[in-house]
PDB file of C-alpha atoms in Angstrom:
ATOM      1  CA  UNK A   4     -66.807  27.795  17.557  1.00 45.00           C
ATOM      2  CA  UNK A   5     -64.817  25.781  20.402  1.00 41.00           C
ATOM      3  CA  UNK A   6     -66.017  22.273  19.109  1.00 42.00           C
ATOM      4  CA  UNK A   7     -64.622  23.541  15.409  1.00 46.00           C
ATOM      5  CA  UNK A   8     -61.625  24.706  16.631  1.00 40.00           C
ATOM      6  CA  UNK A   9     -60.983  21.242  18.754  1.00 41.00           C
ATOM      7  CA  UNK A  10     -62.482  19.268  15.715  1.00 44.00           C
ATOM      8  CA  UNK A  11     -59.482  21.230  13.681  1.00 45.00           C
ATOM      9  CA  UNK A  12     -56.553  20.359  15.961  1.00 38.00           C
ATOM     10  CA  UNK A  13     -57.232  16.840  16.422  1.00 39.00           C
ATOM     11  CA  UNK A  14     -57.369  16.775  12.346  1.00 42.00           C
ATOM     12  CA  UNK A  15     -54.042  18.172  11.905  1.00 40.00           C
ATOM     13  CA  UNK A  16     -52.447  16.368  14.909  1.00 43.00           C
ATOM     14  CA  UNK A  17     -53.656  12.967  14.043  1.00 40.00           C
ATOM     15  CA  UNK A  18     -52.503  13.919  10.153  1.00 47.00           C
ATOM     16  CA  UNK A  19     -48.763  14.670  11.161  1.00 41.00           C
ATOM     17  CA  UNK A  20     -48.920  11.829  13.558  1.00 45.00           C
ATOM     18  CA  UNK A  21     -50.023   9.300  10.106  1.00 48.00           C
ATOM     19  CA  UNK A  22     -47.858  10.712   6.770  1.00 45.00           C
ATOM     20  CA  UNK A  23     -46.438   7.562   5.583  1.00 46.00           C
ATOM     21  CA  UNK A  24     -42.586   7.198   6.002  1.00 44.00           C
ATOM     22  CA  UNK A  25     -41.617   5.855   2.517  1.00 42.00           C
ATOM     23  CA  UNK A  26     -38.342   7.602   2.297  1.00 44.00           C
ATOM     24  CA  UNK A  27     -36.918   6.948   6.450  1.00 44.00           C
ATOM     25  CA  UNK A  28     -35.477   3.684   4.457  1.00 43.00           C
ATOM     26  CA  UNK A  29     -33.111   3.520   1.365  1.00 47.00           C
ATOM     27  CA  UNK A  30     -30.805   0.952  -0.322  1.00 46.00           C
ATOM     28  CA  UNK A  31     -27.421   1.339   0.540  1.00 46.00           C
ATOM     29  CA  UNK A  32     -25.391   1.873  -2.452  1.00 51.00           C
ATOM     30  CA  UNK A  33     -24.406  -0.647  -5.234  1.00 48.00           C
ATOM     31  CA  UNK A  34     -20.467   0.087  -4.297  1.00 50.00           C
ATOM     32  CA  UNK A  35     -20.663  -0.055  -0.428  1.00 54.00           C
ATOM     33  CA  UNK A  36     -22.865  -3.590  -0.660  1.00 58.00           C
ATOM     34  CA  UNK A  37     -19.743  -5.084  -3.206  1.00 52.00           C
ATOM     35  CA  UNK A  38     -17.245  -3.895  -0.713  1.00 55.00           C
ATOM     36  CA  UNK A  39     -19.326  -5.593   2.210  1.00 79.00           C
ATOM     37  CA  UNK A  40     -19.675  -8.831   0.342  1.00 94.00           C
ATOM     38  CA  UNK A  41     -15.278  -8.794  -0.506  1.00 95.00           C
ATOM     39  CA  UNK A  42     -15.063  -8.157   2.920  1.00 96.00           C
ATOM     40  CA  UNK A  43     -17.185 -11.617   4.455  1.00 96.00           C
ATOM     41  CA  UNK A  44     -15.094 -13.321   1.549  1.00 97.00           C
ATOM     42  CA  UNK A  45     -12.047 -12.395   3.384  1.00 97.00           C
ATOM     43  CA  UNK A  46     -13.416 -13.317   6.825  1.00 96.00           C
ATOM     44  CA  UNK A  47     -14.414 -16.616   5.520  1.00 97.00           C
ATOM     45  CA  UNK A  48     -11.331 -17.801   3.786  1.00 97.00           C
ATOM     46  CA  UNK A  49      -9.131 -16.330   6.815  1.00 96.00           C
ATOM     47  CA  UNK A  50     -10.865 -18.262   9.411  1.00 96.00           C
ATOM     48  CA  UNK A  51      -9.835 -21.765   7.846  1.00 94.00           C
ATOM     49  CA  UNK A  52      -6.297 -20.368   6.504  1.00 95.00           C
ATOM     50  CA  UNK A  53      -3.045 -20.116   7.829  1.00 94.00           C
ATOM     51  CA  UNK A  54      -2.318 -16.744   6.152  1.00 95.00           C
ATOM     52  CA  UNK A  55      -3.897 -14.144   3.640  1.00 96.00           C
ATOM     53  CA  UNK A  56      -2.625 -11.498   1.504  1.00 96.00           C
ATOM     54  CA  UNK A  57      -3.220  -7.796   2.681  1.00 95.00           C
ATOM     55  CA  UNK A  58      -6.494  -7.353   2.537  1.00 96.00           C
ATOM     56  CA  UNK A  59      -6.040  -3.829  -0.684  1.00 95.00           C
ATOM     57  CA  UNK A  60      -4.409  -6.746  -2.656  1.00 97.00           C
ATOM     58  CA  UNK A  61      -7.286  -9.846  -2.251  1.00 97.00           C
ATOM     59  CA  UNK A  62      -9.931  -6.888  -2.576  1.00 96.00           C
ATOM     60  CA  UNK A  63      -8.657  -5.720  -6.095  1.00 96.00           C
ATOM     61  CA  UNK A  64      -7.579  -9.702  -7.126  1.00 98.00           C
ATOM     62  CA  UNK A  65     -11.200 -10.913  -6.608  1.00 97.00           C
ATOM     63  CA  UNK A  66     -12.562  -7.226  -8.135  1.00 96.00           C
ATOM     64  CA  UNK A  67     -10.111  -7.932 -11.519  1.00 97.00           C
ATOM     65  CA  UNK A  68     -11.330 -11.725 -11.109  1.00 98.00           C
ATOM     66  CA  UNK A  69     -14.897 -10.932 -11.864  1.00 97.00           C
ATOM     67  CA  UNK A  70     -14.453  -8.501 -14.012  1.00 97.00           C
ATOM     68  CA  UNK A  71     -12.502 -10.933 -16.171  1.00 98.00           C
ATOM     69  CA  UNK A  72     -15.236 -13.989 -15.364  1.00 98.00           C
ATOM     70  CA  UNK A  73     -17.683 -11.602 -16.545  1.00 97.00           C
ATOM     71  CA  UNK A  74     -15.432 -11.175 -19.993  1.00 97.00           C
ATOM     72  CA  UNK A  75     -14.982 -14.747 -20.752  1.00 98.00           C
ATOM     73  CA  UNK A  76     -11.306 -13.862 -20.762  1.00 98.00           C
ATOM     74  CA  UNK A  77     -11.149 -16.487 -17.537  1.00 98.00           C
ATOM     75  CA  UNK A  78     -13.051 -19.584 -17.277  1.00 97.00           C
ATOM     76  CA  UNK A  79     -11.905 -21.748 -14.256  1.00 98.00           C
ATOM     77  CA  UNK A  80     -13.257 -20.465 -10.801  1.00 98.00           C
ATOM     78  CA  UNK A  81      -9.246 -20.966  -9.219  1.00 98.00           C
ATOM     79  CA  UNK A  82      -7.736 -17.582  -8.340  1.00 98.00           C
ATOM     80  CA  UNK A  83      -4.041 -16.917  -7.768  1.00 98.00           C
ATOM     81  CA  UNK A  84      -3.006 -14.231  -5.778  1.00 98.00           C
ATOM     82  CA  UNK A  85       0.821 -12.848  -5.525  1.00 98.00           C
ATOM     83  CA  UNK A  86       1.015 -10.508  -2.970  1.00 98.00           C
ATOM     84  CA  UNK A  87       4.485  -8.593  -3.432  1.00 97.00           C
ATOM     85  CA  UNK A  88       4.218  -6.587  -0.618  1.00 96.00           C
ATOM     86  CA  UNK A  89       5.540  -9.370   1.204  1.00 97.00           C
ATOM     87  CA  UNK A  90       9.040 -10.601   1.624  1.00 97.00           C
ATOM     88  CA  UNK A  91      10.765 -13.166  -0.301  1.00 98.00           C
ATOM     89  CA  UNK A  92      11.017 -15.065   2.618  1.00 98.00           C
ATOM     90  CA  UNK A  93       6.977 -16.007   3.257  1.00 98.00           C
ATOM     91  CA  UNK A  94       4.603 -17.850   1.267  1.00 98.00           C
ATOM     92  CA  UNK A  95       3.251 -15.147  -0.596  1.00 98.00           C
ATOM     93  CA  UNK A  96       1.522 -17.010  -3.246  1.00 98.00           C
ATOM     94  CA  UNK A  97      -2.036 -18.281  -2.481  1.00 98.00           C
ATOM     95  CA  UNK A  98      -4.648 -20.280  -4.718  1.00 98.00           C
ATOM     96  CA  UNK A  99      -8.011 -19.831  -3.493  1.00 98.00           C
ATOM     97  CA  UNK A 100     -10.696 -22.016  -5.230  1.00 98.00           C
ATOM     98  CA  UNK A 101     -13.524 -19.312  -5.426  1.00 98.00           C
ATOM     99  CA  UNK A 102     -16.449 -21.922  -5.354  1.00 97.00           C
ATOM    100  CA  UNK A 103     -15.597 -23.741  -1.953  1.00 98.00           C
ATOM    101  CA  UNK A 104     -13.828 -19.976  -0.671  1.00 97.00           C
ATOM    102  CA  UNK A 105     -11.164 -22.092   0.858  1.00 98.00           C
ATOM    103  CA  UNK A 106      -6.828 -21.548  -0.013  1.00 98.00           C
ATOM    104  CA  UNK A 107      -6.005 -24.752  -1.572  1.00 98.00           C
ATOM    105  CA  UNK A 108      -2.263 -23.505  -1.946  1.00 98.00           C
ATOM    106  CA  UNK A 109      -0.169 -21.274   0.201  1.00 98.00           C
ATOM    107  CA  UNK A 110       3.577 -21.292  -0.797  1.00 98.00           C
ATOM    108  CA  UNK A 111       6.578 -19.316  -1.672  1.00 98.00           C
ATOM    109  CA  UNK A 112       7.111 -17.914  -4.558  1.00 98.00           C
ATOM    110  CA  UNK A 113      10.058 -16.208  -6.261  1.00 98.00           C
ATOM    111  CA  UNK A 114      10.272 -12.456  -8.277  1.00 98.00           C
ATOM    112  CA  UNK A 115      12.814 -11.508 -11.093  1.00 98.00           C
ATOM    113  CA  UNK A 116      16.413 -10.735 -10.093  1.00 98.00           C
ATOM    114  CA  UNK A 117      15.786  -6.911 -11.083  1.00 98.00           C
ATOM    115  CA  UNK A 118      13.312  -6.179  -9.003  1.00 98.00           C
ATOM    116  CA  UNK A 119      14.709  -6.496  -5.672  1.00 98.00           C
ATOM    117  CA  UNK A 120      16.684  -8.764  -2.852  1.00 97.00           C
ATOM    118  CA  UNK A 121      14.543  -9.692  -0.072  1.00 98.00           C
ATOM    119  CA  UNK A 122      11.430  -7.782  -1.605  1.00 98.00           C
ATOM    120  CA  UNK A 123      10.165  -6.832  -4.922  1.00 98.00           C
ATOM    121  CA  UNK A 124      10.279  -3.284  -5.597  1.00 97.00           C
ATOM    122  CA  UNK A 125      10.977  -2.753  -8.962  1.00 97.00           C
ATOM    123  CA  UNK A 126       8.918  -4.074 -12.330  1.00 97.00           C
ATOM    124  CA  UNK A 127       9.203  -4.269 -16.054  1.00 97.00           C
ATOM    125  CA  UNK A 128       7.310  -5.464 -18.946  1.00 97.00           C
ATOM    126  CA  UNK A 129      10.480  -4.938 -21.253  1.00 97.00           C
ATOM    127  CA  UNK A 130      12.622  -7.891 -22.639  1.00 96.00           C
ATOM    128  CA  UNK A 131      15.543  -8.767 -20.659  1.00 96.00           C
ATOM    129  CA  UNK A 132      14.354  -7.014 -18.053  1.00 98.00           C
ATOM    130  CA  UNK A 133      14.759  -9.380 -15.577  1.00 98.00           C
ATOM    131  CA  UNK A 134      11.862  -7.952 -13.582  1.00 98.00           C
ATOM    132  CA  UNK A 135       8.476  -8.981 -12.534  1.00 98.00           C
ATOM    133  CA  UNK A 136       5.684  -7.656 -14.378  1.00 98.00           C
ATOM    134  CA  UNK A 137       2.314  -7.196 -12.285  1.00 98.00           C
ATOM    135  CA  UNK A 138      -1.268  -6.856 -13.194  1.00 97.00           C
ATOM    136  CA  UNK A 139      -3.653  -9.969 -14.622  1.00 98.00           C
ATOM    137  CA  UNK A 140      -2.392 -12.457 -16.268  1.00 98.00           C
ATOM    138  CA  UNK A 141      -5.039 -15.716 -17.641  1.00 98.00           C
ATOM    139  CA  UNK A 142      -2.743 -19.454 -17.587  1.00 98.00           C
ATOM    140  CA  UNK A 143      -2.255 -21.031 -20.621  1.00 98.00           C
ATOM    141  CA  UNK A 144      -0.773 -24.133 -21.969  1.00 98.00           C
ATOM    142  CA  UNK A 145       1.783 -26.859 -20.210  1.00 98.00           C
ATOM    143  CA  UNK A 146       4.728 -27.190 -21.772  1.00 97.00           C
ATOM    144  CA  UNK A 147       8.100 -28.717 -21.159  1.00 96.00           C
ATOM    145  CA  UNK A 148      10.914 -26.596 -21.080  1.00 92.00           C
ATOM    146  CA  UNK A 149      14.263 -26.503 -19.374  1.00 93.00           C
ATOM    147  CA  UNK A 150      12.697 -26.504 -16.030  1.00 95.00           C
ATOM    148  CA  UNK A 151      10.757 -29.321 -16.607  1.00 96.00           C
ATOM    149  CA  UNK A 152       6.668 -29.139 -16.935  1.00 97.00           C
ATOM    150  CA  UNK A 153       6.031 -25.266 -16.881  1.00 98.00           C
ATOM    151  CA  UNK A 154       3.236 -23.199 -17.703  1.00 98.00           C
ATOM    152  CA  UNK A 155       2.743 -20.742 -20.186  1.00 98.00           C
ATOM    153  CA  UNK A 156       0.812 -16.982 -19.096  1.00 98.00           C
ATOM    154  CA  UNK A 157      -1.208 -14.739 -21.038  1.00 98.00           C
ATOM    155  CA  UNK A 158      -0.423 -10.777 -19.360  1.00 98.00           C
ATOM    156  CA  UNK A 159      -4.087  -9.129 -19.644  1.00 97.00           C
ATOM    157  CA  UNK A 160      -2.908  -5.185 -19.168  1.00 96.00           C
ATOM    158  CA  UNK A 161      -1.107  -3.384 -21.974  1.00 95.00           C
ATOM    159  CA  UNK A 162       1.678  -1.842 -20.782  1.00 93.00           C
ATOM    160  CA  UNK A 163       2.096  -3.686 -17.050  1.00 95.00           C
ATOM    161  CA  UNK A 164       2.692  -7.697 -18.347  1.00 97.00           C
ATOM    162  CA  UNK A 165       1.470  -7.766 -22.124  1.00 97.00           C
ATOM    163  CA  UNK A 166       5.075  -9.199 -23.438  1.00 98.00           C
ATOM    164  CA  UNK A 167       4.814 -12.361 -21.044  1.00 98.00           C
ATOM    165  CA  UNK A 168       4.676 -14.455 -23.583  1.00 97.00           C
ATOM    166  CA  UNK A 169       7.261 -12.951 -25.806  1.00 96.00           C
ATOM    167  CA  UNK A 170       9.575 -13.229 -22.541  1.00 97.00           C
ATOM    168  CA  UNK A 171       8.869 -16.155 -22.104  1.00 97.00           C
ATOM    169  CA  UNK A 172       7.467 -15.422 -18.262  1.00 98.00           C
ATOM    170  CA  UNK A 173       5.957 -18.951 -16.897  1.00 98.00           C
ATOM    171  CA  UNK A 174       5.225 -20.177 -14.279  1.00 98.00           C
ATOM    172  CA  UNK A 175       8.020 -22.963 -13.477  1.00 98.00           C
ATOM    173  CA  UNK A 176       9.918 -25.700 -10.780  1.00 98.00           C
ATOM    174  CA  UNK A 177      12.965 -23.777  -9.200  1.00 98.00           C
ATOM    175  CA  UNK A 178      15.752 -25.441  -6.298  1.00 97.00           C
ATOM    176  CA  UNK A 179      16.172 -21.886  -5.640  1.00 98.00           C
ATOM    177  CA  UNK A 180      13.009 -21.801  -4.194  1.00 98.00           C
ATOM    178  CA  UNK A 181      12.967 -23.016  -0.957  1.00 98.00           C
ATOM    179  CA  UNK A 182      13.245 -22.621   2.804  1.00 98.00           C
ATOM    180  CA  UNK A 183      17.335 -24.495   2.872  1.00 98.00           C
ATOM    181  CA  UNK A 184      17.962 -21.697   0.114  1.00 98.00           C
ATOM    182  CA  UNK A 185      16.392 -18.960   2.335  1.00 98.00           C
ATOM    183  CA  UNK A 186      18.566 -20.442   5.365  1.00 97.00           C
ATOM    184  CA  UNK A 187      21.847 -20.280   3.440  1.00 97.00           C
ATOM    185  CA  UNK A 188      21.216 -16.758   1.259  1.00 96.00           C
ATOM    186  CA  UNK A 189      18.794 -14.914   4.206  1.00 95.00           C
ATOM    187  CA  UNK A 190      16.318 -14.284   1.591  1.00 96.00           C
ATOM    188  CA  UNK A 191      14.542 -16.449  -1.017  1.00 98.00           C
ATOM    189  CA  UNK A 192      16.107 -17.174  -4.919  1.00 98.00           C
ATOM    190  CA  UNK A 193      15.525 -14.845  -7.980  1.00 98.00           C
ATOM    191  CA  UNK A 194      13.940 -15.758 -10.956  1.00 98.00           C
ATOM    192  CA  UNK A 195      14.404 -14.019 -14.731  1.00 97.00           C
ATOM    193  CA  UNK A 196      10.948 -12.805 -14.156  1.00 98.00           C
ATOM    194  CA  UNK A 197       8.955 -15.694 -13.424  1.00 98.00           C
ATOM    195  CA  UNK A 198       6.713 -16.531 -10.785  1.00 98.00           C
ATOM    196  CA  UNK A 199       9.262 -19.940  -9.763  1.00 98.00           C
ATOM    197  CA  UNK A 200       7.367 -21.895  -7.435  1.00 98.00           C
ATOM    198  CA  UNK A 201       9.149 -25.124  -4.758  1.00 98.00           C
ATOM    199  CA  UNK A 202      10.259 -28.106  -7.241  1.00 97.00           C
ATOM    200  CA  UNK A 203       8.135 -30.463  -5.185  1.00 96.00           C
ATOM    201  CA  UNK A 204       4.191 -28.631  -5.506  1.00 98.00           C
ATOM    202  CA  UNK A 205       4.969 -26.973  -9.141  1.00 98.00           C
ATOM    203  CA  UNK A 206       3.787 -29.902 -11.277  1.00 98.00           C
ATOM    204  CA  UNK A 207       0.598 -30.483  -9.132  1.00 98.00           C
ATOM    205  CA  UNK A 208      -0.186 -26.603  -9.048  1.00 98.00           C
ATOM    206  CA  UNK A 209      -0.104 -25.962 -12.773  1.00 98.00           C
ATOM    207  CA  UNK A 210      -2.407 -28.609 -13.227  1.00 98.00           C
ATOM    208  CA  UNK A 211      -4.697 -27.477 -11.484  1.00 98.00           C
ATOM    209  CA  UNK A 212      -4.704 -23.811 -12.549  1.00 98.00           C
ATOM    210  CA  UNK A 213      -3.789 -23.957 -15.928  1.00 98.00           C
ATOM    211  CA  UNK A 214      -6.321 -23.788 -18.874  1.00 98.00           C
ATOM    212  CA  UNK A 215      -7.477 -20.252 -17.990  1.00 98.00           C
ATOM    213  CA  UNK A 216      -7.803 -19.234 -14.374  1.00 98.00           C
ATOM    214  CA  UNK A 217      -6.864 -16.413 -13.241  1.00 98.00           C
ATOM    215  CA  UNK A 218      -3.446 -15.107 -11.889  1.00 98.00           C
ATOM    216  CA  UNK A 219      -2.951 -11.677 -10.128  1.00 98.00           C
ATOM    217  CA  UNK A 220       0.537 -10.279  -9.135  1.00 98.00           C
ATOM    218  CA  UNK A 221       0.332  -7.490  -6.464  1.00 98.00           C
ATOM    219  CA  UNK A 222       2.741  -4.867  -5.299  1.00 97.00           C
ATOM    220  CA  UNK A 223       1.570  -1.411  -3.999  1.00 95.00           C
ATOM    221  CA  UNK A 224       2.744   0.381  -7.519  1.00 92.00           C
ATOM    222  CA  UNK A 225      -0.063  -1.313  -8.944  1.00 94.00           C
ATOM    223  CA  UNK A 226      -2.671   1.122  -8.050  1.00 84.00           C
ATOM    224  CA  UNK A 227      -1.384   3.871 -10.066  1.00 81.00           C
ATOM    225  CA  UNK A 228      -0.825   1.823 -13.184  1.00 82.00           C
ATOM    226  CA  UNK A 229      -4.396  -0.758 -13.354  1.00 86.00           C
ATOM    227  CA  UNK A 230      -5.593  -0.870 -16.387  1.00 81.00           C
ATOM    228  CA  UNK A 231      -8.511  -3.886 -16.047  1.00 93.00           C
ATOM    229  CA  UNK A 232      -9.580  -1.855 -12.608  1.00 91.00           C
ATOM    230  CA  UNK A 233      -9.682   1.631 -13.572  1.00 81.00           C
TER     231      UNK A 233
END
């Protein structure tokens, strides 16, 4: 009776002791691992740059980026960020080539006369607006217009920056756009609505990004009205 009863314990003991562990392990979820890799994107284009937009604005730029990729509604692997949380007065316009994760532009960058002084606050989709429209745009075409070589965008959001072509928001050469004008006016010069970029960068910069890259204006009001991100 004593040798079975032993026999018994040792049994159970040494069958607690083995049950396999299959479930002390599991896969962190789909959403925390896509947040994890934006987040070593961000590291690894801030160590070699300068500056970065906030990091809510590049998170939802490269999240709208590869959503569109994924669409065929972008095809270039350029992305332009517009972070209008930031004054007028710093370069708040970054192109970050998304193959080599490096900023290959950092420069200022100029909202419609409607939406603010110093900072953009206010934004319209409306003709004659005068405002900024935000959201996801794709480039288009080159063209020359009255500011010289400009180039045409294609708003991707019904609602937020759909009429950019109808008025006639591109991406052009301003004087107005520069650090002298900032010295003399304390804050940067207003566009009708377009993204004006410095006289001397604009014609290289379109090159380079037009054709179909992609092109996201931020501003905090964004977040309640996303419609590629919802």
């Amino acid at each position: 009776m004593v040798y079975n009863f032993f026999t018994s314990v040792l049994f159970l003991f040494f069958s607690i002791t083995n049950t396999p562990t299959t479930n002390a392990v599991t896969s962190a979820p789909a959403e925390t691992k896509a947040v994890t890799e934006t987040e070593s994107l961000y590291s690894t284009i801030s160590a070699h740059a300068a500056s970065m937009p906030t990091y809510g604005c590049f998170e939802k730029a490269v999240k709208g980026y590869n959503i569109l990729k994924a669409a065929g509604k972008i095809k270039k692997d350029y992305l332009t960020v517009i972070d209008f949380s930031k004054s007028s007065n710093t370069k708040r316009l970054w192109i970050i080539d998304m193959d080599t994760q490096a900023v290959v532009y950092n420069t200022l960058v100029a909202h419609g006369r409607n939406s603010g002084d110093e900072y953009a606050q206010n934004f319209s989709n409306m003709n004659s607006s005068n405002m900024s429209s935000l959201g996801f745009y794709a480039t288009g075409e080159l063209y020359n217009g009255k500011h010289g070589q400009s180039l045409k965008l294609d708003g991707l959001e019904n609602g937020l920056n759909s009429n950019a072509r109808s008025r006639g928001v591109v991406m052009h050469a301003a004087d107005y756009v520069s650090d002298t004008f900032i010295k003399m006016h304390h804050r940067l010069g207003r566009s009708q609505g377009c993204p004006a970029l410095p006289s001397g960068i604009t014609k290289e910069v379109i090159n380079l990004i037009k054709g179909k890259s992609c092109l996201f204006i931020y501003h905090p009001a964004y977040e309640h009205s996303s419609k590629i991100l919802s």
